[in-house]
JSON list of C-alpha atoms in Angstrom, two decimals:
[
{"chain": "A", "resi": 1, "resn": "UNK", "atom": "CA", "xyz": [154.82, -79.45, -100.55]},
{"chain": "A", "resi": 2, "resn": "UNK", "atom": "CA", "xyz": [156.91, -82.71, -101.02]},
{"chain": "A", "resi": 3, "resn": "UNK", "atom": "CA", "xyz": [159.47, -83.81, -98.86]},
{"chain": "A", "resi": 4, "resn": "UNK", "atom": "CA", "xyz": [162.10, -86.16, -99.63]},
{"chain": "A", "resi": 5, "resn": "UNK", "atom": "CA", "xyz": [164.53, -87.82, -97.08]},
{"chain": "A", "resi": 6, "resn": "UNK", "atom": "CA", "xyz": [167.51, -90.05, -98.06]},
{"chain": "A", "resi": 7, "resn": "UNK", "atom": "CA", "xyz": [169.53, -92.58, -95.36]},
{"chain": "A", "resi": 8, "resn": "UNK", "atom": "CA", "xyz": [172.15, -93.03, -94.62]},
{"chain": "A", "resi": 9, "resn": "UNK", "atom": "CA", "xyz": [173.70, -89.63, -96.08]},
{"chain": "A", "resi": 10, "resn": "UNK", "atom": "CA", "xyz": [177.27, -91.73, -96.30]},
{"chain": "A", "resi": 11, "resn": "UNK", "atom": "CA", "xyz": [177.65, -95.34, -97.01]},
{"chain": "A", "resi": 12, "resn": "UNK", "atom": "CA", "xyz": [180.63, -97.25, -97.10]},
{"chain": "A", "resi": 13, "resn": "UNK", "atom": "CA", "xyz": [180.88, -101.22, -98.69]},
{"chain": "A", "resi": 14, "resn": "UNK", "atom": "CA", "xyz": [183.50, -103.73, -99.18]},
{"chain": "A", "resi": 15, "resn": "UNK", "atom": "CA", "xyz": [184.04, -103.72, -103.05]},
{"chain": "A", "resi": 16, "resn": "UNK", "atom": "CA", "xyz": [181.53, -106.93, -104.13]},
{"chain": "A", "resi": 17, "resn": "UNK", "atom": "CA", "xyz": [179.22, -106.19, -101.23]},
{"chain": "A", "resi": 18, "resn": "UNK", "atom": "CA", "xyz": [175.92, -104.63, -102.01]},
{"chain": "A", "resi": 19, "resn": "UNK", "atom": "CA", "xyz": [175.04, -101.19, -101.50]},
{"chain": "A", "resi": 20, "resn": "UNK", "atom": "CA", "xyz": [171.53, -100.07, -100.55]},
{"chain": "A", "resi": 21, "resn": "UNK", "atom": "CA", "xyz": [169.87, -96.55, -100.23]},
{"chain": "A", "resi": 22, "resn": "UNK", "atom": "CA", "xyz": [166.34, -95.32, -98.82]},
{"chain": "A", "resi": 23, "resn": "UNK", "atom": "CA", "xyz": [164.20, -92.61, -99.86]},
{"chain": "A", "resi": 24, "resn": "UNK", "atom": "CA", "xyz": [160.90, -91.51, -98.06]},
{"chain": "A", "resi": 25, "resn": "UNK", "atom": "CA", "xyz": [158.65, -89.31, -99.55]},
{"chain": "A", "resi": 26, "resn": "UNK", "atom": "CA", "xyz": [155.55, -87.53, -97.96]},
{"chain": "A", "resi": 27, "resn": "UNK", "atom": "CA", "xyz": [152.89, -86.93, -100.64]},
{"chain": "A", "resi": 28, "resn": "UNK", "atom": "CA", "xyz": [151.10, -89.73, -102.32]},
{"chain": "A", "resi": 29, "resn": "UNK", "atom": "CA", "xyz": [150.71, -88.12, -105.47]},
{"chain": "A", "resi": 30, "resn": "UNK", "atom": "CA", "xyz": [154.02, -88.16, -106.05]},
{"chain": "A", "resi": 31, "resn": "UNK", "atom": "CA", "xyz": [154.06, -90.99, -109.33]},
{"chain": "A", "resi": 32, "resn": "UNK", "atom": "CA", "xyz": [157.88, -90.55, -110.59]},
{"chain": "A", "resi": 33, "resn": "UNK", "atom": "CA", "xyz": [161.41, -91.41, -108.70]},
{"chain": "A", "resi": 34, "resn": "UNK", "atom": "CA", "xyz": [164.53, -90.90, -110.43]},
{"chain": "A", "resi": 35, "resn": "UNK", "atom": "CA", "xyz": [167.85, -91.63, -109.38]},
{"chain": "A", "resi": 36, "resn": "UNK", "atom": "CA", "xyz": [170.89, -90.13, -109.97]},
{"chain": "A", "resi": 37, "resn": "UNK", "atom": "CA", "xyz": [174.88, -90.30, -109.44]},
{"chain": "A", "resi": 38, "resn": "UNK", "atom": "CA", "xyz": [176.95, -87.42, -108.77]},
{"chain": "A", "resi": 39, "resn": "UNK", "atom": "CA", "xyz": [180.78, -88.09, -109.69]},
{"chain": "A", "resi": 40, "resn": "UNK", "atom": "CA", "xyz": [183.31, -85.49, -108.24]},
{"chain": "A", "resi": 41, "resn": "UNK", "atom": "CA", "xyz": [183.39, -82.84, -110.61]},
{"chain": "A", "resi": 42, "resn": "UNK", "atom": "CA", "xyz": [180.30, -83.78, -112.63]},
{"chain": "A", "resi": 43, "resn": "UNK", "atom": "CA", "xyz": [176.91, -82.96, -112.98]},
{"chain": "A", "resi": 44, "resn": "UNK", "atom": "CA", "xyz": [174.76, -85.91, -111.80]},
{"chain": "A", "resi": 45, "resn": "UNK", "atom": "CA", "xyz": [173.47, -88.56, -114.35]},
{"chain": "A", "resi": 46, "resn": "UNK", "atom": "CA", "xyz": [170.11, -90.45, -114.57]},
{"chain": "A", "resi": 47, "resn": "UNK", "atom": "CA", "xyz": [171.14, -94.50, -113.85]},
{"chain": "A", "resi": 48, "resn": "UNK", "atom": "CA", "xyz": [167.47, -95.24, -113.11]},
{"chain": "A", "resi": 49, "resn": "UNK", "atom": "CA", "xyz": [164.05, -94.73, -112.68]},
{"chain": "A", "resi": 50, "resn": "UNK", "atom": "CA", "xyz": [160.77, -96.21, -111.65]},
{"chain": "A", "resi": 51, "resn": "UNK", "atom": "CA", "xyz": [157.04, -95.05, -112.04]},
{"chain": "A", "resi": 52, "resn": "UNK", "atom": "CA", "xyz": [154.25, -95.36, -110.02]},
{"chain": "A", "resi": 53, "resn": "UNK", "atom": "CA", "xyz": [152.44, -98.15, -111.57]},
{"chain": "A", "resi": 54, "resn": "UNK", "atom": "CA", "xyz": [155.82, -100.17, -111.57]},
{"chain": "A", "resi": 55, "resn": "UNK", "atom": "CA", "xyz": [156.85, -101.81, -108.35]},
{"chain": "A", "resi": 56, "resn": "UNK", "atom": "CA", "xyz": [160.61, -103.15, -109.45]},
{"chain": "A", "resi": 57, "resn": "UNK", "atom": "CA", "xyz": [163.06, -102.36, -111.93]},
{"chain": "A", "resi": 58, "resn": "UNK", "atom": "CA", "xyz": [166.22, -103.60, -112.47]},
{"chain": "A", "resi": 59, "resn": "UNK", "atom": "CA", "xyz": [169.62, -102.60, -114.95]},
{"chain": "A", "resi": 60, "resn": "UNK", "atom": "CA", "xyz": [172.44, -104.78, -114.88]},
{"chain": "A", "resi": 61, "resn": "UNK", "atom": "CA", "xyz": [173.51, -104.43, -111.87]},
{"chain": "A", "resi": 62, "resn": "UNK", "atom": "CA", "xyz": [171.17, -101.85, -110.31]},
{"chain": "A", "resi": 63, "resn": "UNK", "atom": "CA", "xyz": [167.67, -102.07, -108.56]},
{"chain": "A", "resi": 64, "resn": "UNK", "atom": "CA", "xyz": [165.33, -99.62, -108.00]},
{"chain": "A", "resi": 65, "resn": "UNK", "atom": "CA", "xyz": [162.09, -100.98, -105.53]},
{"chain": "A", "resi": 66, "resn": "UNK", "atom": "CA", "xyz": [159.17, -98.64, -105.24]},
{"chain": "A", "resi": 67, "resn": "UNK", "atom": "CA", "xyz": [156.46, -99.25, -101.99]},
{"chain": "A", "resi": 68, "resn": "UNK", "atom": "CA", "xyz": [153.44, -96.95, -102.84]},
{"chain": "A", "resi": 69, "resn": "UNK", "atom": "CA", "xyz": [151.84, -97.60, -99.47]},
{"chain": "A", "resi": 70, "resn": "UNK", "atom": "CA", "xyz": [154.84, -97.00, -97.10]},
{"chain": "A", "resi": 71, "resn": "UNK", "atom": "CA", "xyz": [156.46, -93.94, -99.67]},
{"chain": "A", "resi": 72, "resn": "UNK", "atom": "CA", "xyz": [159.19, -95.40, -99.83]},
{"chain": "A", "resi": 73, "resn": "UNK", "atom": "CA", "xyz": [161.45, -96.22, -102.43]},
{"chain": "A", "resi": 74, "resn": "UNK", "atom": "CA", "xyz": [165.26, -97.76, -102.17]},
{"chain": "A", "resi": 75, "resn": "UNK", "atom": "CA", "xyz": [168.06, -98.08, -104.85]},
{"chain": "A", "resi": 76, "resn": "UNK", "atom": "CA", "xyz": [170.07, -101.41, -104.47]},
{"chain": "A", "resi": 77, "resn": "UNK", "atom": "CA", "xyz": [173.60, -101.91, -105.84]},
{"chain": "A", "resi": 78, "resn": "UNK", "atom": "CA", "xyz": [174.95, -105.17, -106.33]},
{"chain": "A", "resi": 79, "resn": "UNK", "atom": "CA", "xyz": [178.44, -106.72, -106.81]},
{"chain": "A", "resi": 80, "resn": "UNK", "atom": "CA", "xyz": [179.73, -102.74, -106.08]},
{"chain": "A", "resi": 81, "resn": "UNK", "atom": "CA", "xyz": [182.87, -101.62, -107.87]},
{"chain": "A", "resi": 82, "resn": "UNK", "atom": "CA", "xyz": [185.02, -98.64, -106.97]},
{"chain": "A", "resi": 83, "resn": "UNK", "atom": "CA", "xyz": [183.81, -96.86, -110.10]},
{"chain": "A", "resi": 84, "resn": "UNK", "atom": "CA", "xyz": [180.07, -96.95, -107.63]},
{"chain": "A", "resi": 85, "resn": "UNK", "atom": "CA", "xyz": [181.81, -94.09, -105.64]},
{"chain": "A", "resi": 86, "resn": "UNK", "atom": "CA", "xyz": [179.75, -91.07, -105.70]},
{"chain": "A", "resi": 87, "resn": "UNK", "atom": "CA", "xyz": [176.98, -89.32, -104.87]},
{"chain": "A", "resi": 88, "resn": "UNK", "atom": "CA", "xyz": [173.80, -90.59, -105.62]},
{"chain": "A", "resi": 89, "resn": "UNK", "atom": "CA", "xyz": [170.36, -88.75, -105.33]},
{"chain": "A", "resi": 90, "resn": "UNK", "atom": "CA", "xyz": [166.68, -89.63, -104.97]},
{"chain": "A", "resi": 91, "resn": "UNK", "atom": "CA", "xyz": [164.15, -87.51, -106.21]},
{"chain": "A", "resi": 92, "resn": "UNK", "atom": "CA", "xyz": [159.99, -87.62, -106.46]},
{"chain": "A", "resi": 93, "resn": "UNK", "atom": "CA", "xyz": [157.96, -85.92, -109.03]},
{"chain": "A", "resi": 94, "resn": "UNK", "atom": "CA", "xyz": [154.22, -84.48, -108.21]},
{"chain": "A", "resi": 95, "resn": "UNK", "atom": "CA", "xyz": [152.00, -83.44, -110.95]},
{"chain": "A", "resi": 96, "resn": "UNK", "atom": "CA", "xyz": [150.54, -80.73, -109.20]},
{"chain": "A", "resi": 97, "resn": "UNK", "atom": "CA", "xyz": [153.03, -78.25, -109.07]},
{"chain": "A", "resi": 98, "resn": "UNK", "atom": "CA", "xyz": [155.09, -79.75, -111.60]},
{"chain": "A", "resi": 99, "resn": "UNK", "atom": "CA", "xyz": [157.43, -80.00, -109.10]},
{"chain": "A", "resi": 100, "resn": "UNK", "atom": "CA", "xyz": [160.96, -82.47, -108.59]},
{"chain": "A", "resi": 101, "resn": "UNK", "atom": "CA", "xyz": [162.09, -82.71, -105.03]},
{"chain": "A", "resi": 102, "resn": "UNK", "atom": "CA", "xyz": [165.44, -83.78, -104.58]},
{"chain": "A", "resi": 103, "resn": "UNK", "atom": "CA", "xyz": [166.76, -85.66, -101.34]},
{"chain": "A", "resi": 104, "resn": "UNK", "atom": "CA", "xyz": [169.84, -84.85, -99.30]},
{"chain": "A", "resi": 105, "resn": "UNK", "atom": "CA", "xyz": [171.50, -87.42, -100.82]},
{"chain": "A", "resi": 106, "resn": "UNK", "atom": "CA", "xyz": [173.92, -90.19, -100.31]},
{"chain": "A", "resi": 107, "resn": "UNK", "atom": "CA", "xyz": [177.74, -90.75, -100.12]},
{"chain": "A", "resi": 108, "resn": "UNK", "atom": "CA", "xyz": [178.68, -93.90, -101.29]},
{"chain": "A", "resi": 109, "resn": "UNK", "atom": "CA", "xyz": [182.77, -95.17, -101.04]},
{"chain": "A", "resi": 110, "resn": "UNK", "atom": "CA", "xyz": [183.49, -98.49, -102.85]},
{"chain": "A", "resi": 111, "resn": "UNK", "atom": "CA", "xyz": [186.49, -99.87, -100.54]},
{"chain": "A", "resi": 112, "resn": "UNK", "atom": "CA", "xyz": [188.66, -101.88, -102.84]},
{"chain": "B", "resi": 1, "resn": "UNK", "atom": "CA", "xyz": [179.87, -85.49, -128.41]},
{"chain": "B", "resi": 2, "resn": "UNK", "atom": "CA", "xyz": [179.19, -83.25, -125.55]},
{"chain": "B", "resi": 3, "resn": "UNK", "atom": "CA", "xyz": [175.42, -82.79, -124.86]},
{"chain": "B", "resi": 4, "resn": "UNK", "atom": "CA", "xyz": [175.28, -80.11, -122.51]},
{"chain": "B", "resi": 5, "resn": "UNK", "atom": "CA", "xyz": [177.93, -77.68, -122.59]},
{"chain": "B", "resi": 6, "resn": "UNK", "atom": "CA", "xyz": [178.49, -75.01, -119.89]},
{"chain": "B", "resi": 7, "resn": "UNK", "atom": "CA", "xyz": [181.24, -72.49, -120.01]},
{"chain": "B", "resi": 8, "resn": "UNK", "atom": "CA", "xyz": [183.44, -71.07, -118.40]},
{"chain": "B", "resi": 9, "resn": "UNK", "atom": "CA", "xyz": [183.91, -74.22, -116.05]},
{"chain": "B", "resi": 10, "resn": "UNK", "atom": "CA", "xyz": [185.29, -71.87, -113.47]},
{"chain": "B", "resi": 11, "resn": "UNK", "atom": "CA", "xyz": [184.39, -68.40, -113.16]},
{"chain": "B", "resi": 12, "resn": "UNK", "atom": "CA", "xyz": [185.87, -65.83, -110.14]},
{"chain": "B", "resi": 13, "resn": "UNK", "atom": "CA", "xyz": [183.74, -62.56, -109.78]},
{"chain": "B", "resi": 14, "resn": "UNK", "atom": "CA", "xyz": [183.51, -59.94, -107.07]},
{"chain": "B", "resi": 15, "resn": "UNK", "atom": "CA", "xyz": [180.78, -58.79, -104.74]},
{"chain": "B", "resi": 16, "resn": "UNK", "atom": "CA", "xyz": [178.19, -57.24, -106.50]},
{"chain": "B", "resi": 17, "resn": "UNK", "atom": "CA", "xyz": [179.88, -57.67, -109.98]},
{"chain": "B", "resi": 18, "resn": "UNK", "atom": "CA", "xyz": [177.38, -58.91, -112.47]},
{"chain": "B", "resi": 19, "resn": "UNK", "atom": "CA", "xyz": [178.09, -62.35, -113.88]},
{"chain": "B", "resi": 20, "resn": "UNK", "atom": "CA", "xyz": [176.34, -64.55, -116.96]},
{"chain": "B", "resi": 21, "resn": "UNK", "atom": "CA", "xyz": [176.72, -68.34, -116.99]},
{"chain": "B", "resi": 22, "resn": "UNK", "atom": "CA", "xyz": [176.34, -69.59, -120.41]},
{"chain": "B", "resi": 23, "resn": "UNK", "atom": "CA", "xyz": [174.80, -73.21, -121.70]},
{"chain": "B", "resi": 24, "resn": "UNK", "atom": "CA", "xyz": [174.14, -74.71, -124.48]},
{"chain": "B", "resi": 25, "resn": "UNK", "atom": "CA", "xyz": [172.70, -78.24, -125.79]},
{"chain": "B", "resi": 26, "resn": "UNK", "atom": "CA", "xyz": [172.89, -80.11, -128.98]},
{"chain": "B", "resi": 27, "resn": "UNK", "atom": "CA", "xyz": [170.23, -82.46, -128.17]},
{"chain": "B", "resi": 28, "resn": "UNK", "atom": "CA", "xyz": [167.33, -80.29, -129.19]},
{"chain": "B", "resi": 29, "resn": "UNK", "atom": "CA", "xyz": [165.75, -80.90, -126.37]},
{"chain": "B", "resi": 30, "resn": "UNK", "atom": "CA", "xyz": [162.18, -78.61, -125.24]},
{"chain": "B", "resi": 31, "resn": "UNK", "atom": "CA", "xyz": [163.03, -77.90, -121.68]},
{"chain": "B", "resi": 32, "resn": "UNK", "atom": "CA", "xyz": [165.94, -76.68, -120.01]},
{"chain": "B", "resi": 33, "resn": "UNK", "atom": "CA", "xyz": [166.58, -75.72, -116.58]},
{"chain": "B", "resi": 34, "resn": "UNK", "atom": "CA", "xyz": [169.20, -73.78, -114.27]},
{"chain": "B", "resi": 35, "resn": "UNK", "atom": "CA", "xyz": [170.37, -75.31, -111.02]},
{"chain": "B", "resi": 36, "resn": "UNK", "atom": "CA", "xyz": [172.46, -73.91, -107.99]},
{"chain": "B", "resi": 37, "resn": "UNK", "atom": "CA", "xyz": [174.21, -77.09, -105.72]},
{"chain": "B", "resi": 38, "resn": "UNK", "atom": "CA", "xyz": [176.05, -76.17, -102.70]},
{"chain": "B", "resi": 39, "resn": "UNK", "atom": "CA", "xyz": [178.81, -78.40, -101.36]},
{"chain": "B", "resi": 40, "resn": "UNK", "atom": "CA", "xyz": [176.92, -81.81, -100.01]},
{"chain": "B", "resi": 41, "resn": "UNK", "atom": "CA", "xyz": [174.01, -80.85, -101.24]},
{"chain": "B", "resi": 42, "resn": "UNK", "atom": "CA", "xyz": [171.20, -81.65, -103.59]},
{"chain": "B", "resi": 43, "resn": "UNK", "atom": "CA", "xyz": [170.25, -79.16, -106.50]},
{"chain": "B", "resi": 44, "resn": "UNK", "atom": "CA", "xyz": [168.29, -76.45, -105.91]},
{"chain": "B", "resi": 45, "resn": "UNK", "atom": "CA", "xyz": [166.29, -75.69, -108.93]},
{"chain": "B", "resi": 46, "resn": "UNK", "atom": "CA", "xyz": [165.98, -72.03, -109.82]},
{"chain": "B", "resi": 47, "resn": "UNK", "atom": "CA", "xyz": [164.31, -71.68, -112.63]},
{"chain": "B", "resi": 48, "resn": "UNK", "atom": "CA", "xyz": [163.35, -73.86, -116.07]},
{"chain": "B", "resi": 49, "resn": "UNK", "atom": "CA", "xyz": [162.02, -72.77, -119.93]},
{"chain": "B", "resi": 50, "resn": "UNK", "atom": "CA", "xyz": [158.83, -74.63, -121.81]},
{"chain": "B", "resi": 51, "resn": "UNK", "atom": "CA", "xyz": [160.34, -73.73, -125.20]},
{"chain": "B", "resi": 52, "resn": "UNK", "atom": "CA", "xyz": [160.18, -69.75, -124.55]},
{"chain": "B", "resi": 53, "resn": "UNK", "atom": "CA", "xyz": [158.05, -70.36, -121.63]},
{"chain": "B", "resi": 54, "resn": "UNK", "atom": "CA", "xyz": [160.10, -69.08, -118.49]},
{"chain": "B", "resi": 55, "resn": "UNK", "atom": "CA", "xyz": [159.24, -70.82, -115.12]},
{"chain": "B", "resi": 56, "resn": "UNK", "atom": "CA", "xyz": [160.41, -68.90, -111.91]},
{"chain": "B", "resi": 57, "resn": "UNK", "atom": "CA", "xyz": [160.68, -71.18, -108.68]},
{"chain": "B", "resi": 58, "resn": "UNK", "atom": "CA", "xyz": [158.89, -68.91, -105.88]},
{"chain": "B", "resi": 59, "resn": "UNK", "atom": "CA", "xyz": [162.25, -68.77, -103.37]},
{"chain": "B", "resi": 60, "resn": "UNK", "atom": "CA", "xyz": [164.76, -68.09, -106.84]},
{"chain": "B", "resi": 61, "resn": "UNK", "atom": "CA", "xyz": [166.34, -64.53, -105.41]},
{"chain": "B", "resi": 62, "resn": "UNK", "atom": "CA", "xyz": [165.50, -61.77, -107.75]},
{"chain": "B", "resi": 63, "resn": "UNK", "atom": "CA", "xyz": [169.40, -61.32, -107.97]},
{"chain": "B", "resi": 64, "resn": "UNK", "atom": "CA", "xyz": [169.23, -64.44, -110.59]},
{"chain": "B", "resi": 65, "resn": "UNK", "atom": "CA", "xyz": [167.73, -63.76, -114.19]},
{"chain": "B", "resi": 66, "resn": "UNK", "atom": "CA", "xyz": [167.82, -65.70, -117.11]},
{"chain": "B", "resi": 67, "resn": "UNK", "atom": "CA", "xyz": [167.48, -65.44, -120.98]},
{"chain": "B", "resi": 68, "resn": "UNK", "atom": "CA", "xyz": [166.98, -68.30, -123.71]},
{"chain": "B", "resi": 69, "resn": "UNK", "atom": "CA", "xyz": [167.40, -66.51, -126.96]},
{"chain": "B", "resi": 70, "resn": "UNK", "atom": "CA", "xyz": [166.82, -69.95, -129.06]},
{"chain": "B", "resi": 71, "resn": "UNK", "atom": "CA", "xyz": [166.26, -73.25, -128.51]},
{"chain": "B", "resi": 72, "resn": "UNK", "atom": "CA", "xyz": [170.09, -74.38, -128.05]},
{"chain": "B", "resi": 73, "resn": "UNK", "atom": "CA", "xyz": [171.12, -71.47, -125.86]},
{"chain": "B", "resi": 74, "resn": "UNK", "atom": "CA", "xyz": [170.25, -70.42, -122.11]},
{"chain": "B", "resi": 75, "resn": "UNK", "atom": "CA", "xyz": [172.03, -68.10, -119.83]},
{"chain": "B", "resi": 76, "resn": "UNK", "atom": "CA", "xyz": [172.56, -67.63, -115.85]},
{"chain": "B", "resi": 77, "resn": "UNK", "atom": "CA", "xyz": [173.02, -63.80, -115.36]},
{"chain": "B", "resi": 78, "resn": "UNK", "atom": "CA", "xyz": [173.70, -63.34, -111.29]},
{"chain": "B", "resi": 79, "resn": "UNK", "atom": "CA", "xyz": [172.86, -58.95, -111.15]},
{"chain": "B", "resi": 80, "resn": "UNK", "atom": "CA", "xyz": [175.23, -58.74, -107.97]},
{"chain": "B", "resi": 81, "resn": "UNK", "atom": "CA", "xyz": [176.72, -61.55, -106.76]},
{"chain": "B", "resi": 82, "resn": "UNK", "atom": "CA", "xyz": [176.63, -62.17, -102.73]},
{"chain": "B", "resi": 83, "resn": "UNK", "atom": "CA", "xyz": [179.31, -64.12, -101.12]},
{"chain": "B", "resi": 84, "resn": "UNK", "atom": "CA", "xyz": [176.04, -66.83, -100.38]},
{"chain": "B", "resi": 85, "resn": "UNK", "atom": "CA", "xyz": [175.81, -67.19, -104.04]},
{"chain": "B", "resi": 86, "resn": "UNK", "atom": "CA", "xyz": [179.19, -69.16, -104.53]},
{"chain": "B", "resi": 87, "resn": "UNK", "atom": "CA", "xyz": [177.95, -72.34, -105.69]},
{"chain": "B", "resi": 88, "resn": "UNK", "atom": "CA", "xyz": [178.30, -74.81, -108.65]},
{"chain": "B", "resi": 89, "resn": "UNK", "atom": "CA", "xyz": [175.52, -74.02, -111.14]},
{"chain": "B", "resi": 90, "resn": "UNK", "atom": "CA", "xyz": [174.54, -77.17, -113.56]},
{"chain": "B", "resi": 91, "resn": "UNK", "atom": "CA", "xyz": [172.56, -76.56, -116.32]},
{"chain": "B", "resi": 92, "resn": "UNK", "atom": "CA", "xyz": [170.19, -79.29, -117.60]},
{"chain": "B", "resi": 93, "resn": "UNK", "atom": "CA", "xyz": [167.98, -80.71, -120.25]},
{"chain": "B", "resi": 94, "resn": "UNK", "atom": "CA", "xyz": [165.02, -82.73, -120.97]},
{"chain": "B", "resi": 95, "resn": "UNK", "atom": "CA", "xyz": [162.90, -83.66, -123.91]},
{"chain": "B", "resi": 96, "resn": "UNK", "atom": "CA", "xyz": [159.28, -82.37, -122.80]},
{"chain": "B", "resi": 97, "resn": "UNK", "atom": "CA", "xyz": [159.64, -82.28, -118.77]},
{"chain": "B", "resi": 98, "resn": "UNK", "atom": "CA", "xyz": [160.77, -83.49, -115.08]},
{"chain": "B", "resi": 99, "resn": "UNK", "atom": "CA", "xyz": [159.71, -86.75, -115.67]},
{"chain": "B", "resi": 100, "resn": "UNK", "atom": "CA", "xyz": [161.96, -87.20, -119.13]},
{"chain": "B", "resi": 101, "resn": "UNK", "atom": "CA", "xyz": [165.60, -87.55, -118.73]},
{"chain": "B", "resi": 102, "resn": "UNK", "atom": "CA", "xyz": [167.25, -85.00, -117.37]},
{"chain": "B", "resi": 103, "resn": "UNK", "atom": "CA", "xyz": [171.04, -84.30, -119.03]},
{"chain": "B", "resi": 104, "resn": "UNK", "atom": "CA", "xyz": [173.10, -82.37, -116.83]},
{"chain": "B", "resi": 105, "resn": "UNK", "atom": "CA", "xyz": [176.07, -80.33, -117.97]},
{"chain": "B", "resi": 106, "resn": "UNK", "atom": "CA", "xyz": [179.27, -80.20, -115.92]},
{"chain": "B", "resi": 107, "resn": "UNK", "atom": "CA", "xyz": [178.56, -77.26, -114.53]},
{"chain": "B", "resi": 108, "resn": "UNK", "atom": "CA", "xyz": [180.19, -73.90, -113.74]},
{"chain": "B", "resi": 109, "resn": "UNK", "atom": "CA", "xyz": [181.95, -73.18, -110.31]},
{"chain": "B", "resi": 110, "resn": "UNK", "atom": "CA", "xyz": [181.11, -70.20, -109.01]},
{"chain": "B", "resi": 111, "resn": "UNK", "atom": "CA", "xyz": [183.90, -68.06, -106.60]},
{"chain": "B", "resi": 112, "resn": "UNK", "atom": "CA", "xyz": [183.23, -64.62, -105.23]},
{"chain": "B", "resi": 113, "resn": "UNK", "atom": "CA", "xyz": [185.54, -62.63, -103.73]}
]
């Protein structure tokens, strides 16, 4: 089956610093990455996502990079604001199976 | 304008006293699933609906059942709650599948005593 691994599982950033988080991913067919953010007390919420025939996409002030050959696939924050705080998952979709494998996730604290 | 909406927010139980998590959407949407998260971790998926269709992940403890009398309704129902299954459970939605958007509820916090 798929496995997903997120780094690092906490991250902490000066507020206006970026913020970047990794995701590795074992099976090839995997063609779909979400990513969502966990607040405390919430369930999470989609902020982006990327398919496999898409290398880049970008939202304001979020970045989502997708490398098909090394299975990896990062999130990037810019210009962070204390309202970034949360928890933010990666995730990888696989066709066969019809399956969504979540990583660990990530801890991210916006220091104002 | 709530989307998802899971109630209670907070339910208290004891060992081995059945329990039903309710859900509910107003966004019409096909799919709709039923997650346990533990604390610091990622959601595990225990089961999702096609429509009627009722999807079963392989490692989902009998213990959990579920019912989706219509398209806007869908219910957790825990037979008899272990002290392991204190959890959050989040409900979500999606239009056709995984990889539509998935709207989460708030979920419902889970205590058993």
């Amino acid at each position: 089956g798929e496995n997903v691994e997120q780094h690092p599982s906490t991250l902490s950033v000066q507020e206006g610093d970026s913020a970047v988080i990794k995701c590795t991913y074992s099976d090839s067919a995997s063609n779909y990455f979400p990513w969502y953010k966990q607040e405390l007390g919430k369930g999470p919420q989609l902020i982006i996502d990327i398919r496999s025939n898409v290398g880049e996409k970008k939202d304001q002030r979020i970045a989502v990079t997708l490398n098909k050959t090394a299975k990896h696939f990062s999130l990037h924050i810019t210009e962070t604001q204390p309202e970034d705080s949360a928890v933010y998952f990666c995730a990888a979709y696989k066709a066969a199976g019809n399956k969504l494998t979540f990583g660990g996730g990530t801890r991210v604290l916006v220091k104002p | 304008d709530a989307m998802v909406i899971q109630n209670p927010r907070y339910q208290v139980t004891q060992f081995g006293k059945p329990v039903t998590l309710s859900c509910s959407q107003t966004l019409n949407h096909n799919v709709m699933y039923w997650y346990q998260q533990k604390s610091s971790q990622a959601p595990k998926l225990l089961f999702h609906y096609y429509d009627k269709d009722f999807n079963n992940e392989a490692d989902t403890p009998d213990n959990f059942q579920s019912r989706r009398p219509n398209t806007s309704f869908c219910f957790l129902d825990i037979r008899s709650p272990g002290l392991g299954d204190a959890a959050m459970y989040l409900c979500a939605t999606s239009r056709q599948g995984f990889t539509d958007t998935q709207y989460f509820g708030p979920g419902t916090r889970l205590t058993v005593l």
